[in-house]
CSV table of C-alpha atoms in Angstrom, one decimal:
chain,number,residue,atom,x,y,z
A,237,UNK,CA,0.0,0.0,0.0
A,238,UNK,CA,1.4,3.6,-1.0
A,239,UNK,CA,1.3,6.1,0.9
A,240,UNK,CA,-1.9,7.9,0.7
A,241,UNK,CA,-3.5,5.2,-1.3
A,242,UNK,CA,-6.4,2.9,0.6
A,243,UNK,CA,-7.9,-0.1,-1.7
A,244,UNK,CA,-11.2,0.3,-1.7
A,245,UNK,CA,-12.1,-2.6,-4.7
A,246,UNK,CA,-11.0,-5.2,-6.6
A,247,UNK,CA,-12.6,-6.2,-10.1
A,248,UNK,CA,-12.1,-10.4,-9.9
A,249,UNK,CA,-12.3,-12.4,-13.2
A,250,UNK,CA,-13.4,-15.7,-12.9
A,251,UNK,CA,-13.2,-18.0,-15.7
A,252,UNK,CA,-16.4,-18.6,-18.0
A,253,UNK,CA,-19.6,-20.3,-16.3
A,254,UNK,CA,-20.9,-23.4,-18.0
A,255,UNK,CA,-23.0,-21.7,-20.2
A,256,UNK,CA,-20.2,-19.5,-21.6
A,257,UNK,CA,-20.6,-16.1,-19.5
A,258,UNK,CA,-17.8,-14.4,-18.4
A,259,UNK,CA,-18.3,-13.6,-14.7
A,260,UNK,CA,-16.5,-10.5,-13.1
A,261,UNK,CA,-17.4,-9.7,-9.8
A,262,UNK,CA,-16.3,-6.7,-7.0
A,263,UNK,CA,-15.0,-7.3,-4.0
A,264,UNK,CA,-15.1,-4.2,-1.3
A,265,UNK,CA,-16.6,-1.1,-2.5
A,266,UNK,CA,-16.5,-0.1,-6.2
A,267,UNK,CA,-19.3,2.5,-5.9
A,268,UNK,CA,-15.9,4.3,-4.4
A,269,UNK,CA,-14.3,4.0,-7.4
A,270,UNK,CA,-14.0,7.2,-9.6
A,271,UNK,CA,-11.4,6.6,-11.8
A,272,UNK,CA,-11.3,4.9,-14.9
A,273,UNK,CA,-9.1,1.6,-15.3
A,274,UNK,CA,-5.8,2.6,-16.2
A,275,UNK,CA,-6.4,6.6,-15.4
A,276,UNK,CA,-3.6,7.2,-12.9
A,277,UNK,CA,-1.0,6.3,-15.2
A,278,UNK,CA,-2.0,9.2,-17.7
A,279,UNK,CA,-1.4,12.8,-17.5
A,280,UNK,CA,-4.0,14.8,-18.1
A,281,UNK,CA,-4.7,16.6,-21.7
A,282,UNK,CA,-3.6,15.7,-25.2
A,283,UNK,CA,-4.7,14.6,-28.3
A,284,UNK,CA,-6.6,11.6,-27.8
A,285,UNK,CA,-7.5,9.2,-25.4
A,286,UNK,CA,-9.5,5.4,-26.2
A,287,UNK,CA,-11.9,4.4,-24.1
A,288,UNK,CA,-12.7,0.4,-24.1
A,289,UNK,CA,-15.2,-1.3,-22.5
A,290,UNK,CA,-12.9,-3.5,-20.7
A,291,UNK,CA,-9.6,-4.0,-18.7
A,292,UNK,CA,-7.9,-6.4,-20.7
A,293,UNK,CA,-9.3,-4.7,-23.9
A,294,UNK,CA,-7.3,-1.4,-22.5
A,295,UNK,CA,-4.3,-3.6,-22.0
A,296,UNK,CA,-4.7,-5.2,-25.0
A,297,UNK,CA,-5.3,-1.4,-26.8
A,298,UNK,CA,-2.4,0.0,-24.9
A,299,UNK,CA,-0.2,-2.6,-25.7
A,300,UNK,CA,-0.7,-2.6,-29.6
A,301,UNK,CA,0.4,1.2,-29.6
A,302,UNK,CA,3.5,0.7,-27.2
A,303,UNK,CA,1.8,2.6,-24.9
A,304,UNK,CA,1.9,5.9,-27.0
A,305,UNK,CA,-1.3,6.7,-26.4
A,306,UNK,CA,-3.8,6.5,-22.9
A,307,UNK,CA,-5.8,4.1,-22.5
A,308,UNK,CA,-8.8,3.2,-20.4
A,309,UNK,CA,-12.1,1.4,-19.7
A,310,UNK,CA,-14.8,2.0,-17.5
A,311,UNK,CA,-15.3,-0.4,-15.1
A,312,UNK,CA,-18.4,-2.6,-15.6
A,313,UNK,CA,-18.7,-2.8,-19.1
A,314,UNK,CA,-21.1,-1.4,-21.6
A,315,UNK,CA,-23.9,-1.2,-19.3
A,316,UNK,CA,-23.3,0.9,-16.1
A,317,UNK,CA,-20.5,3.1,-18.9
A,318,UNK,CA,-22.4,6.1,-18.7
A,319,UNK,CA,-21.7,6.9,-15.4
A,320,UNK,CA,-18.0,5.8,-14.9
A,321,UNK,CA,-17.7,8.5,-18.0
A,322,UNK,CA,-19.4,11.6,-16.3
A,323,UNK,CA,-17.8,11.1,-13.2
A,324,UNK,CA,-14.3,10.9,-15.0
A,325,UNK,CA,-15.7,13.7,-18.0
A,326,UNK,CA,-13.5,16.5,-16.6
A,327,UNK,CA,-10.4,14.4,-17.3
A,328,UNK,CA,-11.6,12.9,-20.6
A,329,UNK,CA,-12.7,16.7,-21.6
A,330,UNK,CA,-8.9,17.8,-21.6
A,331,UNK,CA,-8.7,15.5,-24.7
A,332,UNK,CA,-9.2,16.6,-28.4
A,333,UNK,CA,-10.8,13.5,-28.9
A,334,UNK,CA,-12.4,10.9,-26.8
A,335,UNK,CA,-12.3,7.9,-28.7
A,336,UNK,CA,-14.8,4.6,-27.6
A,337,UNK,CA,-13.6,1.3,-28.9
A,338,UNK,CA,-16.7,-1.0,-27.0
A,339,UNK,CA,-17.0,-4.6,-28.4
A,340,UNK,CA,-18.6,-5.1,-31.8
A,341,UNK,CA,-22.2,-6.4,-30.5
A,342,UNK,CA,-25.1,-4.5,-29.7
A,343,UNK,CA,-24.0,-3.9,-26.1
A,344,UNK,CA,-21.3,-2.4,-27.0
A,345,UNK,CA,-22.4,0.0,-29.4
A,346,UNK,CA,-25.7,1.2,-27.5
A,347,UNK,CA,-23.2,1.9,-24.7
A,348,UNK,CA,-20.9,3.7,-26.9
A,349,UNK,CA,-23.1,6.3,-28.3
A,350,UNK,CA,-24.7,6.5,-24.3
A,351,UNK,CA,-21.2,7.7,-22.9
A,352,UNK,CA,-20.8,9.6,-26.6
A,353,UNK,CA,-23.9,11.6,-25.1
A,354,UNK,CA,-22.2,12.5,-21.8
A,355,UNK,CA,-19.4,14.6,-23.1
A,356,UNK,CA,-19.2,18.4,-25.2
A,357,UNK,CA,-20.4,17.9,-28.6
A,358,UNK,CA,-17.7,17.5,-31.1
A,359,UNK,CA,-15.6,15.7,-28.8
A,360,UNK,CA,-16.7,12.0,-28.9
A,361,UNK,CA,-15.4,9.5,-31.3
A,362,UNK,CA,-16.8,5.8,-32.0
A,363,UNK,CA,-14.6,3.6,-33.6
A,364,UNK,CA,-15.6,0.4,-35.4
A,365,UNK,CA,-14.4,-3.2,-35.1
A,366,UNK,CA,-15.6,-6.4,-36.6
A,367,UNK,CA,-18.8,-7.8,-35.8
A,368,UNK,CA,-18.7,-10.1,-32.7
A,369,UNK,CA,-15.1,-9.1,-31.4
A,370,UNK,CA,-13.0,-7.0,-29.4
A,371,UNK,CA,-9.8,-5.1,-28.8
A,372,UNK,CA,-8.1,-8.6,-27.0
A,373,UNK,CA,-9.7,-10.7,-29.7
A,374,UNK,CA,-8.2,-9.0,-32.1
A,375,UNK,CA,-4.8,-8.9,-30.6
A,376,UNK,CA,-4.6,-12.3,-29.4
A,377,UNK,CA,-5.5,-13.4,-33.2
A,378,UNK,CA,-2.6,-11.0,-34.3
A,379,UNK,CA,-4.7,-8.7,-36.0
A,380,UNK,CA,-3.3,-5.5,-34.5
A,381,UNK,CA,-3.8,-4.0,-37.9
A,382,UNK,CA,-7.1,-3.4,-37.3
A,383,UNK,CA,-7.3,-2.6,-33.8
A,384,UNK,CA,-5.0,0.9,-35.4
A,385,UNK,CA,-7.1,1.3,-38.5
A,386,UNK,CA,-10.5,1.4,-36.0
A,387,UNK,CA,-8.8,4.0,-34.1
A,388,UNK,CA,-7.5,6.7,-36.7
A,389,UNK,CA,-10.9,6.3,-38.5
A,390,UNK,CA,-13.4,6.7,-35.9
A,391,UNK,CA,-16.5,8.7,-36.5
A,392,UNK,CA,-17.4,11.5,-35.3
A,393,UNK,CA,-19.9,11.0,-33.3
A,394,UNK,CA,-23.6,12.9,-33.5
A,395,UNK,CA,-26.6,12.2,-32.2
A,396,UNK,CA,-29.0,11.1,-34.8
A,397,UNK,CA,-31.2,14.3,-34.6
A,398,UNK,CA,-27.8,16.4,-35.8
A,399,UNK,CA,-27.1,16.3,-39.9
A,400,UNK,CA,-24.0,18.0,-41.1
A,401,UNK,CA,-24.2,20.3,-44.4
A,402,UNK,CA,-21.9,16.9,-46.2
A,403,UNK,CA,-25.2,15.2,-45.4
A,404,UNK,CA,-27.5,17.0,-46.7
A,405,UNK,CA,-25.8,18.4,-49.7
A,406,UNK,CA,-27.1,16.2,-52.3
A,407,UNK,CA,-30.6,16.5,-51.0
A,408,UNK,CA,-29.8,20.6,-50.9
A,409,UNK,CA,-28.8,20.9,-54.1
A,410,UNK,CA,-31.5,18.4,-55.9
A,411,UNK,CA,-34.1,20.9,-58.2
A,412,UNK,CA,-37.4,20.9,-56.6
A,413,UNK,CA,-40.2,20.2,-59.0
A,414,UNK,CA,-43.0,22.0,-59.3
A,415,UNK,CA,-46.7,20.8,-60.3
């Protein structure tokens, strides 16, 4: 124990139940726990920062890049993302960009554009990986490639009631007939 520090949770991994489901359960108080995973060993501010949904996807993210850029996941998954992300938003707003990198299922996409929602406008970015993987499957099955391609393409993110002039433009610029 440093000096200053007090543990107050642990996230336990426990290998997959007999019907397949990974079970990950908390051990002392993680209500208590503000940070994201991996947050502490990033200064604050700079260009970007991914967000997985995940701690081995963070590893696995932080890894690939040789620890270039931070790295982090909220804490339990896609579902309770939300509000591991607004109570770390002053640290991710010092970011340019706020890049989520959730698994490629409908979990993990709902809670992406969710914690999208939670930060300025202009400053989430939602980046897309096969369908039915994740950051660790992806570098455990040595396609790293991807894992970088995701991340310097992600979209902008914009909730659906937003269009930008680019997507409208066509529909602008089409003659209206009259009767």
């Amino acid at each position: 124990n440093r000096k200053g520090t007090e543990i107050v949770a642990q996230h336990i991994r426990l290998p997959k139940n007999e019907d397949g489901e990974k079970e990950m359960p908390w051990v002392g108080e993680p209500l208590r726990v503000f940070q994201l995973f991996g947050q502490h060993l990033w200064g604050e501010g700079g260009r970007m920062v991914v967000v997985t949904e995940g701690e081995i996807d963070a590893m696995s993210v932080a890894q690939m890049q040789d620890l270039k850029w931070p790295v982090v996941s909220v804490p339990n998954g896609a579902k309770g993302s939300v509000q591991a992300i607004e109570r770390a938003s002053d640290w991710l707003e010092t970011f340019d960009k706020v890049i989520f990198m959730f698994d490629a299922d409908e979990a993990g996409r709902e809670g992406a554009a969710d914690c999208a929602t939670a930060l300025t406008p202009g400053k989430a970015y939602i980046a897309s990986l096969p369908e039915g993987t994740d950051p660790n499957d992806l570098l455990v099955s040595n396609r790293q490639s991807i894992i970088q391609k995701a991340i310097w393409e992600a979209k902008a993110f914009r909730p659906d009631f937003i269009s930008s002039a680019t997507d409208i433009i066509e529909e602008a610029l089409t003659p209206v007939e009259w009767g």
